[in-house]
C-alpha angles and dihedrals in degrees: 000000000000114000104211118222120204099278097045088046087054090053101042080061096055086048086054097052099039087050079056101052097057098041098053096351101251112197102253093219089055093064106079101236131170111254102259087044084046093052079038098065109021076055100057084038099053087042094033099123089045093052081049097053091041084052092052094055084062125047127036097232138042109256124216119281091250088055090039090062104045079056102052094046082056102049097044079046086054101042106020111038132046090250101128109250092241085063099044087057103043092053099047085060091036076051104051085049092056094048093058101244129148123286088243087056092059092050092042082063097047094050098049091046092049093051088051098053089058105040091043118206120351129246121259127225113270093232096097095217092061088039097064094033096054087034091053097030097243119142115253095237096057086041082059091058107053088047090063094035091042115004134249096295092043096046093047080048099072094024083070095045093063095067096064128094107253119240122256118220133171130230105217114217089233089193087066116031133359125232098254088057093037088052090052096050091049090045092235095119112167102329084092120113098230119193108238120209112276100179078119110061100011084160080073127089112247094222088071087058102053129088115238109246104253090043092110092223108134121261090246109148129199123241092276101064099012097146101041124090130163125252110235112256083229092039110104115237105206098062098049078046089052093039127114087242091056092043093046088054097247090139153358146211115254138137114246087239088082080068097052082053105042096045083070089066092071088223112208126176118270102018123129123242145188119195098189112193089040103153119147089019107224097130084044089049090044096048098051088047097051095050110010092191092074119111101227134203113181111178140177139184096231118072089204088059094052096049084057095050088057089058087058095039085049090044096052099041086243106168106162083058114102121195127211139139105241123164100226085215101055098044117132133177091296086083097058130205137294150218087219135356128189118218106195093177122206100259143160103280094226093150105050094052100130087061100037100034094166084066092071091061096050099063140090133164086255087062096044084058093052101056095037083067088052100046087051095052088042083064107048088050101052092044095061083063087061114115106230108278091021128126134234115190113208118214145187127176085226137068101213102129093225087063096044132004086034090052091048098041087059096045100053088039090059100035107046094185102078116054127181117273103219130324126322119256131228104182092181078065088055100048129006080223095061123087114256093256121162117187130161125201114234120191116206100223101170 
């Protein structure tokens, strides 16, 4: 028997979970995993129909799932990580042992790697629609799509953008610490990109406004995004996750983009709000902390999810948050009515591919449908819970206009009493940092 060292028992992980993935399609960042299994297997996941199509040009016949994967975490180690090429292959053999696969499978590792090593990448198609989709890992018929939403620019564009590794920020609890002492404790200091105000020249990208990260400039922010700052791309997550100042609640992870969402809400002190698809409760969190005098429902359908969310609402000394399972559906006059509510829909993450990569697999056009009716009816039962001359903002985390400008253009079309407040907001449009939110502002004037 194999006995597994730390790195081969890191990479037997990643094996596991990606084995999960593909047979019930297990969420990656749920799975607990240290943080090289973690880039091991978000990485084959995000370039997993590229590594396919690299595996097809050479070996005759398909291999098993379980050979397919190993594979696949050899050649990303080869091509896609600083790992040397004699290591990634050794593994992936030392791998397949340990896996208990056939001897054949182990040779069979060791002779595709090897081939790879020599032939080097392989060539894509010349059609340039297959070629991105096969080149980002995108399925073609979603490629499809986007070329005909955005064009082809556009469309290779964020085919492209779901291959990087998303940017990490903190939201810094501003009623317990600030971001100069938070920085200190964390040992970040002012080596930290930090997002300045750009109420005045929102015409502007974002990125122009931003100092690089080794740029030496303080991570002082301006009123507008006073309690975000950017994680280092070299820092190391785990340990700011497993610090005193995480665990006190002086901060939490979450992507700028929540702000964008939660500004259309006109937040004033004192008024009572629902925000009805909560979980995990970062808008809720964000929210409480930003005006302690709301009076805060955050819900969820799931009971599970809820339990979770107390666990963020305890950690962070929230005390205006209040926590119940509510199927937004099903809601009747027990749940009352509200100044604002916020109204964050299951949807297809589209835009938030590059940080959940296994969404991309799961869906069809038949599915996108399908939550586009939900999100619909979502909506038309929250809303009946507005006060007169309230707002509900209405959110996705994607931009795909069946999920977003087409379920707010019927509902406004058949209740007239509500109309849009303002224009609707992309941040990922603002910023490439940014998740690919869309959310639009509705005002209940009965």
């Amino acid at each position: 028997m194999l006995l597994l060292d730390d790195s081969l028992k890191e990479r037997m992980d990643a094996y596991r979970v990606l084995l999960l993935w593909q047979q019930d399609g297990s969420f990656i960042k749920e799975s607990g995993l240290s943080p090289f299994a973690m880039e091991l297997a978000l990485g084959v996941c995000r370039r997993h129909l590229y590594l396919l199509y690299f595996i097809k040009s050479l070996v005759k016949k398909k291999p098993s799932v379980e050979v397919l994967t190993i594979l696949e975490i050899g050649l990303f180690q080869m091509f896609f990580t600083e790992v040397p090429d004699h290591a990634a292959v050794a593994t992936s053999v030392d791998l397949a042992k340990a896996a208990n696969l056939h001897e054949g499978s182990a040779r069979l590792v060791n002779a595709v790697l090897h081939a790879a090593r020599r032939s080097g990448p392989p060539v894509l198609p010349p059609q340039r629609l297959r070629r991105v989709s096969i080149e980002n890992s995108v399925p073609e018929w979603l490629v499809r799509r986007w070329f005909d939403v955005y064009g082809g620019d556009r469309a290779e564009a964020l085919a492209k953008a779901t291959l990087e590794r998303p940017v990490e920020w903190l939201r810094v609890n501003l009623q317990k610490t600030s971001i100069e002492e938070l920085a200190k404790k964390l040992g970040l200091d002012s080596s930290i990109p930090s997002l300045r105000d750009s109420s005045q020249n929102d015409e502007k990208n974002l990125s122009s406004l931003v100092p690089s990260a080794g740029s030496g400039q303080a991570s002082r922010l301006s009123s507008k995004y006073d309690r975000f700052i950017q994680v280092p791309a070299d820092a190391k997550l785990k340990p700011i996750l497993e610090s005193d100042s995480f665990a006190n609640g002086e901060f939490s992870l979450q992507n700028p983009s929540a702000y964008e969402v939660v500004k259309l809400l006109e937040l004033k002190p004192g008024l009572n709000v629902w925000d009805a698809c909560a979980a995990p409760g970062g808008k809720s969190a964000l929210m409480a902390e930003m005006e302690p005098s709301l009076d805060i429902l955050a819900s969820d359908v799931s009971e599970f999810r809820v339990q979770k969310m107390h666990d963020v609402v305890d950690r962070l000394g929230l005390k205006n948050v209040h926590l119940e399972c509510i199927d937004v559906l099903a809601c009747n006059g027990d749940v009352g009515t509200f100044d604002r509510i916020l109204l964050d829909v299951p949807c297809s993450n589209m835009g938030v591919i590059a940080r959940r990569p296994e969404s991309v697999y799961r869906l069809t056009p038949e599915s996108i449908k399908e939550l586009s009716e939900l999100q619909y009816k979502l909506l038309e039962s929250a809303a009946t819970r507005l006060a007169v001359g309230g707002i509900i903002v209405y959110a996705t985390c994607s931009p795909d206009p069946t999920e977003t400008t087409q379920v707010v253009n019927r509902f406004v079309k058949e209740h007239p009493e509500f109309a849009r407040r303002g224009d609707a907001v992309l941040p990922g449009n603002l910023d490439a940092r940014f998740d690919g939110f869309f959310a639009q502002a509705l005002e209940y004037r009965k």
